[in-house]
Amino acid sequence: MVDIRIPIGLMFTILGVLITLFGLFTKSDAGMYEVSLGINVNIIMGVIMLIFGLIMLWFSRKKKK
Amino acid sequence: MKVDLSWIDYLIMVIYFIFVLGIGWFLRKFMKNANAFLEAGRSIPAWVAGLAFVSTNLGALEVMGMTGSGMKYGMLTTHFYWVGAIPAMIFLALFMMPFYYGSRARSVPEFLKLRYDEKTRGLNAILFAVMTVLASGISMYALAILMENVLGWNFNLSLWISALIVLGYTYLGGLSSAIYNEVLQFFIIVIGLLPLVFLSLTDIGGWSGLKESLAPIAEARGYAPDTLTTTWRYSGNPGSNPLGVEWFGILFGLGFVLSFGYWCTNFLIVQRAFAAESKAAARKVPLIGGLPKMFIPFLIIVPGIIALALFSDPSSGFTLPLDASGKPIYDYTIISLLKYYLPSGVLGLGITALLASFMSGMAGNVSAFNTVWTYDIYQSYIRPRTADEEADGKHYLKVGRLSTLAGILLSIASAYIASKFGNIMDFLQTIFSMINAPLFAVIFLGMFWKRTTGHAAFTGLLAGFLMALLHHGLTIPEGATTLFKGGWIATLHTYPVEMAQNFWTAIIAFAVSSSVTVGLTFATRQQKSDEELSGLVYSLTPRELSDSHLPWYERPAGLAILVGVICIILTIMFW
């Protein structure tokens, strides 16, 4: 009926790119990352989500062939 | 206590909303008859149904409640997972699913009708319909009030918007849409809460740092220093752990009666496995769900325990809102932690995770409600099937859609009732929790003892429920201030904590209903012939073909051993 990996993959790829970019733009804002112990969690989570999204998309393509 | 969100946080939420509604929109064209809408055409792959199975249980009340319980009871909260869920999930997969799925029943009440009789089905269907609407109303209220107090969102607005989004995708795509979205929501919940786990553990100095910070807190309460970071070690007597229950109560009350009652008979959960594409897939569903289920404590309970360490250390600056009597409101633990640790960006993701958990729970309730209403109430008592199957399929599809709408509107109404009369809603929930234990007794006896009769089952259900009610009316937890907590007849016994009272209520309900059912079975005559019971009862069902040619991970028994072994390892690690 539907391969749920496609919407999941798409959503996480979009969110991953968005959050990574946001993390890069706010990199110099030390005050903002004070709450997260000085760690730029946006870049870390953004990249994790992007990788997860791409893996989901890759699996859904692989299955079709 | 307010937190400001920036544009990026709202943007993340909006993207999530677009995707959940988009999935519903895409699926709408497949909804040609009631079977597709209410049963997902029995076509869902095992891994999808398995993730939906845990996701629908991971509702807003579960996430908020378990993080709060982590703060209250520490690591002992994991009993709700490793002893209070996994064994029941394994049992459901191996021993009950073959009869549930094989019966071709479309709902748990319908199974009762096939195995027993009409009155048993009617009783269960009506109680279940009321219970699901109430439960989704209560979680809607809990979420909206949280969003109002912490994010400053308008209560009515967030309640209606979240309800309308769930309505949107369940109305369009029915059970399939609910299930596929639950998988998406599962990943959003896990990934959205991940940064919180990572940051809070780093902050506290890892597991050993957490143990050190909690030791003085446990000692100050009169427990051994490692009470809050262990599970079974101090369960020898109820006074030596914050749960207030000893090992027997945990093992039998939570691990057997409450957990088997919930996981093996609650249609909202079991429906995910009913939708699987084959009997073999249906048996794997609870096991595939069990794998992530075991690790959810690290996602929601561990941050709650860390919150306790932060809360007890005034220099941390971590606070929780207090109730009228000055005690922290534990339901706010998760959102307070999100606010404490996460900067804009991942903060929006964390809040989206909370919204996703709310939606997965609510869609589960609504998609179970519309099925029970359409098949077990409307089709049975209002408009029975006709000879024209195709026209019927269209008619019941329309009814299914309308009951989805009605289910959401009734949930909204019950959310408003909860906002006015919170105590009454808590009380109703306590009462409904008394239905599950007798239901498990009756379904279990029905599946494994062919003699069990309909009259006995019906009486057993009622008797178990009434005795549980009586027990609740005669006992109170210590420090209870309202009659809603118990003792509304007289006070014969006082439990140290509410949890202990709940466990014992369930144990009594189960004991009474099983003994009444067994006793009356001997006194009444079986109305069903052996042919009618074939496929529904263990001894009357032909043996399945062996699946030993499959690799172990394709076989339910192989998966069950895997899940069981990991669960035992976790239990020993955190003993």
XYZ file of C-alpha atoms in Angstrom:
640
model
C 0.000 0.000 0.000
C 2.658 2.474 1.044
C 6.302 2.135 1.955
C 6.445 4.050 5.226
C 10.231 4.295 4.920
C 9.809 6.934 2.191
C 7.905 9.531 4.259
C 10.025 8.758 7.345
C 13.208 9.089 5.276
C 12.045 12.314 3.650
C 10.954 13.908 6.904
C 14.163 13.110 8.741
C 16.307 14.221 5.807
C 14.515 17.580 5.667
C 14.595 18.049 9.457
C 18.219 16.900 9.561
C 19.351 19.443 6.966
C 17.309 22.177 8.640
C 18.627 21.531 12.143
C 22.231 21.092 10.976
C 22.088 24.416 9.126
C 20.512 26.095 12.131
C 23.311 24.653 14.284
C 25.953 25.988 11.894
C 24.428 29.469 11.803
C 24.176 29.661 15.579
C 27.633 28.180 16.148
C 29.138 31.408 17.477
C 26.207 32.023 19.845
C 27.810 30.716 23.057
C 24.956 32.051 25.192
C 22.423 29.927 23.367
C 24.346 26.694 24.000
C 24.973 27.404 27.667
C 21.958 25.248 28.567
C 23.336 22.280 26.637
C 26.664 22.326 28.521
C 28.357 24.260 25.720
C 27.709 21.433 23.248
C 26.219 22.372 19.884
C 23.565 19.624 19.998
C 21.861 21.015 16.915
C 24.749 20.021 14.647
C 25.071 16.587 16.309
C 21.348 15.775 16.177
C 20.962 17.303 12.732
C 23.653 15.037 11.310
C 22.243 11.966 13.102
C 18.778 12.695 11.680
C 20.141 13.305 8.207
C 22.004 9.979 8.247
C 18.937 8.176 9.606
C 16.728 9.750 6.938
C 19.099 8.807 4.128
C 19.401 5.212 5.408
C 15.596 4.919 5.393
C 15.409 6.257 1.836
C 18.229 3.989 0.702
C 16.494 0.909 2.144
C 13.208 1.791 0.442
C 14.970 2.148 -2.933
C 16.923 -1.061 -2.488
C 13.748 -3.012 -1.844
C 12.078 -1.815 -5.038
C 14.820 -3.028 -7.397
C 8.210 28.566 34.324
C 7.499 29.812 30.791
C 9.853 29.060 27.943
C 10.114 30.934 24.678
C 10.218 29.021 21.426
C 11.842 30.493 18.358
C 10.761 30.264 14.717
C 12.851 27.147 14.112
C 11.012 25.220 16.844
C 7.653 26.038 15.300
C 8.954 25.220 11.837
C 9.967 21.704 12.992
C 6.472 21.144 14.407
C 4.845 22.352 11.201
C 6.977 20.012 9.064
C 5.950 17.128 11.313
C 2.258 18.091 11.017
C 2.538 18.211 7.217
C 3.976 14.707 7.117
C 1.375 13.086 9.399
C -1.475 14.693 7.490
C 0.231 13.860 4.199
C 0.335 10.164 5.047
C -3.405 10.246 5.775
C -4.051 12.119 2.516
C -2.028 9.607 0.524
C -3.880 6.647 2.062
C -7.390 8.022 1.600
C -7.777 6.536 -1.904
C -7.238 3.009 -0.571
C -10.200 3.314 1.812
C -12.834 1.628 -0.357
C -14.751 -0.299 2.304
C -15.050 -0.811 6.033
C -12.539 -3.633 6.016
C -9.796 -1.401 4.586
C -10.688 1.471 6.925
C -11.180 -0.376 10.220
C -8.862 -3.376 9.838
C -6.213 -1.946 7.466
C -7.230 -4.784 5.130
C -5.087 -7.110 7.263
C -2.115 -6.176 5.120
C 0.439 -4.553 7.422
C 4.004 -5.999 7.487
C 5.136 -7.377 10.858
C 7.836 -4.774 11.532
C 5.453 -1.864 10.854
C 2.716 -3.299 13.080
C 5.346 -4.147 15.722
C 6.606 -0.578 15.995
C 3.016 0.718 15.956
C 2.316 -1.735 18.779
C 4.806 -0.015 21.128
C 4.183 3.437 19.748
C 0.470 3.455 20.498
C 1.297 2.509 24.078
C 3.880 5.309 24.220
C 1.207 7.984 24.546
C 1.525 11.343 26.261
C 0.414 9.969 29.627
C 3.030 7.210 29.409
C 5.875 9.595 28.585
C 4.839 12.211 31.148
C 3.894 9.602 33.757
C 6.966 7.382 33.442
C 9.416 10.283 33.592
C 7.539 11.506 36.659
C 7.614 8.020 38.168
C 11.343 7.863 37.495
C 11.683 10.931 39.650
C 9.399 9.469 42.343
C 10.522 5.833 42.486
C 13.903 5.825 40.706
C 15.024 2.773 38.786
C 12.220 0.693 40.327
C 10.005 2.260 37.671
C 11.606 -0.113 35.153
C 9.455 -2.858 36.713
C 6.683 -1.469 34.490
C 8.757 -2.578 31.499
C 11.010 -5.523 32.251
C 8.528 -7.391 34.434
C 5.333 -5.462 33.694
C 5.367 -5.658 29.892
C 7.880 -8.019 28.284
C 6.644 -11.340 29.759
C 3.069 -10.472 28.803
C 4.111 -9.469 25.295
C 5.928 -12.775 24.828
C 2.918 -14.684 26.147
C 0.552 -12.807 23.835
C 2.728 -13.559 20.806
C 3.328 -17.228 21.472
C 0.141 -18.439 23.099
C -2.744 -16.056 22.479
C -2.163 -14.530 19.057
C -2.777 -17.814 17.159
C -6.339 -17.900 18.533
C -7.005 -14.173 18.272
C -5.815 -13.962 14.680
C -7.010 -17.417 13.680
C -10.549 -16.702 14.894
C -10.878 -13.970 12.229
C -12.480 -11.823 14.934
C -12.177 -8.154 14.067
C -11.999 -6.997 17.688
C -11.567 -8.358 21.197
C -15.294 -8.017 21.941
C -16.003 -9.978 18.775
C -13.650 -12.709 19.975
C -15.746 -12.896 23.162
C -18.856 -13.257 21.019
C -17.341 -16.113 18.995
C -15.931 -17.886 22.044
C -18.761 -17.172 24.496
C -21.950 -15.319 23.703
C -23.615 -12.049 22.825
C -24.007 -10.688 26.352
C -20.297 -11.081 27.130
C -19.443 -9.215 23.951
C -21.986 -6.476 24.622
C -20.722 -5.856 28.146
C -17.116 -5.654 27.014
C -17.831 -3.562 23.900
C -19.766 -0.888 25.745
C -17.294 -0.615 28.617
C -14.391 -0.486 26.172
C -15.972 2.234 24.038
C -16.562 4.452 27.070
C -13.100 3.733 28.443
C -11.190 4.648 25.261
C -12.982 7.948 24.806
C -12.311 8.842 28.428
C -8.669 7.860 28.210
C -8.037 9.937 25.126
C -9.850 12.900 26.681
C -7.713 12.680 29.808
C -4.458 12.589 27.858
C -5.616 15.475 25.682
C -6.358 17.521 28.768
C -3.012 16.611 30.362
C -1.099 17.696 27.278
C -3.015 20.924 26.721
C -2.594 22.052 30.320
C 1.131 21.272 30.118
C 1.497 23.313 26.949
C -0.447 26.159 28.520
C 1.649 26.296 31.677
C 5.056 25.781 30.123
C 4.842 27.165 26.605
C 2.088 29.684 27.216
C -0.043 28.188 24.472
C -3.746 28.836 24.628
C -5.421 25.785 26.229
C -8.378 25.661 23.845
C -6.272 26.294 20.790
C -3.709 23.549 21.439
C -6.450 21.104 22.412
C -8.431 21.693 19.237
C -5.459 21.829 16.887
C -3.942 18.573 18.140
C -7.357 16.877 18.055
C -8.086 18.125 14.557
C -4.768 16.860 13.213
C -5.449 13.398 14.642
C -8.963 13.601 13.209
C -7.536 14.609 9.852
C -5.309 11.627 9.368
C -7.488 8.979 11.012
C -10.604 10.159 9.151
C -8.779 10.035 5.821
C -6.771 6.850 6.159
C -8.349 4.903 9.030
C -6.356 2.258 10.875
C -3.647 2.117 8.178
C -3.022 5.811 8.591
C -2.951 5.487 12.386
C -0.475 2.589 12.172
C 1.871 4.103 9.576
C 1.890 7.365 11.477
C 2.637 5.534 14.715
C 5.841 4.232 13.123
C 6.853 7.754 12.096
C 5.891 9.003 15.555
C 7.906 6.243 17.193
C 11.083 7.455 15.491
C 10.314 11.102 16.260
C 9.791 10.279 19.947
C 13.054 8.336 20.185
C 15.167 10.817 18.221
C 13.502 13.845 19.807
C 14.254 12.675 23.349
C 17.744 11.376 22.576
C 19.549 14.722 23.115
C 17.898 14.970 26.535
C 19.231 11.561 27.590
C 22.692 12.382 26.265
C 22.929 15.836 27.866
C 21.431 14.902 31.220
C 23.708 11.873 31.594
C 26.759 13.916 30.600
C 25.794 16.606 33.073
C 25.375 14.258 36.019
C 28.629 12.424 35.274
C 27.293 9.250 33.692
C 25.729 6.317 35.519
C 28.316 6.342 38.328
C 27.827 10.071 38.815
C 24.075 9.530 39.025
C 24.518 6.795 41.644
C 26.680 9.106 43.724
C 24.221 12.008 43.583
C 21.282 9.814 44.510
C 22.872 8.013 47.465
C 22.380 10.872 49.971
C 18.814 11.412 48.732
C 17.918 7.757 49.305
C 19.585 7.767 52.727
C 17.762 10.918 53.755
C 14.508 9.066 53.109
C 15.640 6.130 55.225
C 16.522 3.732 52.393
C 19.796 2.051 51.494
C 22.055 4.359 49.414
C 21.576 2.473 46.119
C 17.790 2.039 46.409
C 16.978 4.542 43.672
C 19.395 3.068 41.124
C 18.530 -0.621 41.587
C 15.419 -2.639 40.820
C 14.967 -5.877 42.790
C 17.638 -5.536 45.492
C 15.363 -3.952 48.112
C 12.073 -5.617 47.260
C 12.256 -8.009 50.242
C 9.728 -5.955 52.183
C 7.501 -3.050 51.169
C 9.051 -0.563 53.605
C 12.553 -0.746 52.152
C 11.796 0.731 48.703
C 9.926 3.838 47.529
C 7.419 1.802 45.506
C 6.033 0.473 48.794
C 5.466 -2.989 47.359
C 7.380 -6.221 48.045
C 8.528 -8.746 45.422
C 5.324 -10.765 45.504
C 3.167 -7.742 44.757
C 5.508 -6.696 41.961
C 5.762 -10.142 40.434
C 2.140 -11.183 40.747
C 0.258 -7.866 40.841
C 2.235 -5.946 38.240
C 4.083 -8.685 36.367
C 1.149 -11.011 36.035
C -2.309 -9.561 36.634
C -1.935 -5.917 35.605
C 0.447 -6.522 32.755
C -1.251 -9.562 31.209
C -4.577 -7.774 31.647
C -3.316 -4.781 29.722
C -1.091 -6.263 26.999
C -3.102 -9.398 26.206
C -6.654 -8.055 26.242
C -6.598 -4.327 25.543
C -7.971 -4.047 22.024
C -6.225 -0.736 21.468
C -2.893 -2.589 21.635
C -3.894 -5.969 20.219
C -5.562 -4.315 17.205
C -2.097 -3.532 15.794
C -1.348 -7.242 15.625
C -4.831 -8.017 14.214
C -3.931 -5.784 11.248
C -0.835 -7.839 10.355
C -0.674 -9.502 6.954
C -0.652 -13.131 8.170
C -0.916 -15.234 11.308
C 2.863 -15.669 11.374
C 3.306 -11.891 11.076
C 0.705 -11.271 13.791
C 2.634 -13.523 16.181
C 5.831 -11.605 15.530
C 4.209 -8.189 16.135
C 4.381 -8.129 19.965
C 7.937 -9.516 19.852
C 9.194 -6.943 17.359
C 7.530 -4.351 19.585
C 9.195 -5.895 22.644
C 12.696 -5.190 21.369
C 12.478 -1.372 21.517
C 10.077 -1.531 24.483
C 12.843 -2.886 26.734
C 15.018 0.146 26.055
C 12.386 2.852 26.484
C 13.240 3.127 30.213
C 16.599 4.635 29.206
C 14.780 7.218 27.141
C 12.143 8.361 29.630
C 12.844 6.907 33.094
C 16.579 7.657 33.365
C 16.070 11.398 32.641
C 13.364 11.367 35.322
C 15.815 9.921 37.853
C 18.349 12.574 36.879
C 15.643 15.186 37.437
C 15.430 14.028 41.055
C 19.164 14.640 41.522
C 18.851 18.082 39.910
C 15.750 18.958 41.918
C 17.467 18.099 45.209
C 20.448 20.305 44.343
C 19.384 23.958 44.655
C 22.475 25.152 42.773
C 21.302 23.367 39.596
C 18.523 25.884 39.042
C 16.159 23.073 37.976
C 12.642 23.584 39.261
C 9.241 21.959 38.975
C 5.909 23.688 39.560
C 4.434 22.833 42.968
C 0.872 21.833 43.752
C -1.296 23.370 46.468
C 0.278 21.189 49.180
C 3.803 22.163 48.135
C 4.712 18.870 46.454
C 6.259 18.954 42.965
C 3.889 18.112 40.096
C 5.672 15.092 38.679
C 3.860 15.176 35.335
C 5.872 18.284 34.468
C 9.220 16.518 34.801
C 9.730 15.774 31.108
C 8.901 19.222 29.803
C 10.916 20.907 32.568
C 13.918 18.790 31.590
C 13.498 19.662 27.909
C 13.451 23.319 28.823
C 16.415 22.960 31.169
C 18.786 21.244 28.726
C 17.757 21.966 25.152
C 18.513 25.074 23.066
C 16.239 26.208 20.231
C 16.222 23.684 17.411
C 16.456 20.441 19.363
C 13.978 21.980 21.811
C 11.404 22.139 19.014
C 12.266 18.552 18.214
C 11.711 17.500 21.845
C 8.340 19.232 21.972
C 7.433 17.629 18.650
C 8.298 14.287 20.285
C 5.797 15.036 23.074
C 3.147 15.992 20.520
C 3.909 12.833 18.546
C 3.505 10.679 21.648
C 0.173 12.327 22.342
C -0.990 11.737 18.779
C 0.083 8.088 18.663
C -1.828 7.376 21.869
C -4.906 9.286 20.798
C -5.016 7.808 17.274
C -4.770 4.379 18.909
C -7.780 5.140 21.076
C -9.805 6.554 18.214
C -9.039 3.744 15.779
C -9.975 1.146 18.399
C -13.120 3.050 19.349
C -14.434 3.320 15.791
C -13.909 -0.412 15.163
C -15.674 -1.518 18.340
C -18.470 0.958 17.757
C -19.010 0.000 14.108
C -18.669 -3.778 14.391
C -19.635 -4.632 17.937
C -22.334 -2.090 18.665
C -23.712 -0.681 15.404
C -23.480 -3.850 13.297
C -24.672 -6.077 16.156
C -27.520 -4.094 17.626
C -28.467 -1.263 15.268
C -28.056 -2.305 11.636
C -27.045 -5.941 11.019
C -25.309 -7.105 7.854
C -27.426 -7.646 4.727
C -26.985 -10.007 1.783
C -25.283 -7.316 -0.318
C -21.679 -7.451 0.854
C -20.444 -4.621 -1.317
C -23.117 -2.157 -0.263
C -22.481 -3.196 3.345
C -18.774 -2.485 2.975
C -19.570 1.057 1.807
C -22.207 1.594 4.458
C -19.982 0.496 7.332
C -17.127 2.563 5.906
C -19.345 5.623 6.233
C -20.274 4.603 9.772
C -16.592 3.995 10.566
C -15.688 7.482 9.354
C -18.550 9.113 11.264
C -17.640 7.242 14.436
C -14.058 8.480 14.035
C -15.428 12.009 14.048
C -17.733 11.208 16.965
C -14.869 9.584 18.894
C -12.750 12.723 18.565
C -15.613 15.035 19.551
C -16.419 12.875 22.595
C -12.726 12.884 23.553
C -12.691 16.668 23.367
C -15.811 16.776 25.539
C -14.203 14.472 28.070
C -11.052 16.633 28.045
C -13.208 19.587 29.104
C -14.883 17.499 31.792
C -11.407 16.522 33.016
C -10.450 20.187 33.209
C -13.445 20.858 35.453
C -13.606 17.654 37.505
C -10.091 16.178 37.519
C -10.753 13.969 40.546
C -13.768 12.318 38.985
C -11.770 11.487 35.869
C -8.996 9.919 37.971
C -11.637 7.908 39.762
C -13.201 6.732 36.507
C -9.780 5.673 35.262
C -9.193 3.681 38.427
C -12.548 2.000 37.936
C -11.841 1.137 34.330
C -8.491 -0.328 35.250
C -10.550 -2.897 37.166
C -12.007 -4.234 33.924
C -8.780 -5.547 32.422
C -7.800 -8.131 35.035
C -11.142 -10.002 34.928
C -11.112 -9.776 31.141
C -7.732 -11.485 31.017
C -8.973 -14.256 33.330
C -11.977 -14.885 31.088
C -10.126 -14.793 27.761
C -7.313 -16.963 29.103
C -9.723 -19.600 30.440
C -11.637 -19.449 27.168
C -8.562 -20.103 25.075
C -7.138 -22.946 27.120
C -10.122 -24.711 28.666
C -12.759 -25.762 26.187
C -15.380 -26.330 28.859
C -15.581 -22.655 29.943
C -19.143 -21.466 29.320
C -20.628 -18.111 28.324
C -22.745 -17.720 31.452
C -19.700 -18.402 33.612
C -17.545 -15.928 31.691
C -20.139 -13.162 31.879
C -20.667 -13.645 35.604
C -16.904 -13.922 36.156
C -16.322 -10.598 34.422
C -18.946 -8.842 36.526
C -17.957 -10.492 39.803
C -14.270 -9.649 39.372
C -15.118 -6.055 38.585
C -17.505 -5.678 41.531
C -15.081 -7.226 44.013
C -12.330 -4.895 42.801
C -14.695 -1.985 43.327
C -15.530 -3.232 46.817
C -11.826 -3.560 47.663
C -11.270 0.004 46.479
C -14.163 1.159 48.639
C -12.753 -0.515 51.740
C -9.059 0.435 51.563
C -7.112 3.675 51.265
C -3.523 4.595 50.479
C -1.781 6.437 53.296
C -2.341 10.170 53.246
C -5.365 10.019 50.940
C -7.320 13.250 51.141
C -10.325 12.454 48.960
C -12.762 9.563 48.811
C -11.840 9.190 45.131
C -8.672 7.432 46.264
C -10.649 4.755 48.091
C -12.338 4.069 51.411
C -15.725 5.396 50.298
C -17.530 2.581 52.134
C -15.308 2.163 55.187
C -11.594 1.891 55.871
C -10.569 -1.640 56.728
C -6.972 -1.475 55.543
C -4.432 1.267 54.795
C -1.773 0.723 52.130
C 1.557 2.542 52.416
C 1.255 3.907 48.850
C -1.349 4.137 46.113
C 0.644 1.754 43.920
C 0.245 -1.065 46.456
C -3.498 -0.486 46.564
C -3.693 -0.672 42.755
C -1.716 -3.913 42.625
C -3.885 -5.592 45.222
C -7.108 -4.377 43.617
C -6.022 -6.052 40.384
C -4.949 -9.257 42.118
C -8.337 -9.540 43.844
C -10.218 -8.818 40.616
C -8.288 -11.551 38.840
C -8.618 -14.119 41.637
C -12.355 -13.559 42.007
C -13.187 -13.593 38.315
C -11.152 -16.703 37.579
C -12.593 -18.657 40.499
C -16.151 -17.573 39.722
C -15.699 -18.483 36.055
C -14.232 -21.883 36.871
C -16.880 -22.613 39.516
C -19.827 -21.620 37.345
C -18.475 -23.512 34.365
C -19.049 -26.709 36.324
C -22.582 -25.593 37.129
C -23.619 -24.556 33.600
C -23.843 -26.312 30.253
C -21.592 -25.515 27.281
C -23.759 -23.907 24.578
C -21.124 -24.064 21.851
C -20.274 -27.208 19.913
C -16.684 -28.373 19.420
C -16.856 -27.335 15.742
C -17.849 -23.796 16.684
C -14.901 -23.585 19.060
C -12.323 -24.872 16.615
C -9.657 -22.199 16.110
C -10.685 -20.466 19.338
C -9.592 -23.011 21.934
C -6.181 -24.634 22.193
C -7.276 -28.263 22.436
C -9.775 -27.970 19.563
C -7.456 -26.265 17.089
C -5.538 -28.372 14.563
C -1.766 -28.210 14.950
C -0.013 -25.716 12.714
C 2.544 -26.844 10.183
C 5.999 -26.677 11.670
C 7.986 -23.533 10.931
C 11.328 -25.158 11.698
C 12.554 -24.694 8.115
C 12.706 -20.924 8.692
C 15.777 -19.188 10.170
C 15.429 -18.545 13.923
C 14.742 -14.805 13.583
C 11.745 -15.527 11.324
C 10.184 -17.815 13.927
C 8.099 -16.465 16.830
C 9.798 -18.836 19.281
C 13.264 -17.700 18.173
C 12.349 -14.022 18.531
C 10.719 -14.722 21.897
C 13.937 -16.250 23.212
C 15.930 -13.267 21.951
C 13.580 -10.783 23.648
C 13.484 -12.853 26.840
C 17.255 -13.187 27.073
C 17.888 -9.454 26.557
C 15.252 -8.680 29.170
C 16.886 -11.025 31.681
C 20.312 -9.493 30.997
C 18.906 -5.985 31.613
C 17.252 -7.167 34.825
C 20.505 -8.654 36.125
C 22.552 -5.607 35.107
C 20.299 -3.310 37.123
C 19.360 -5.823 39.849
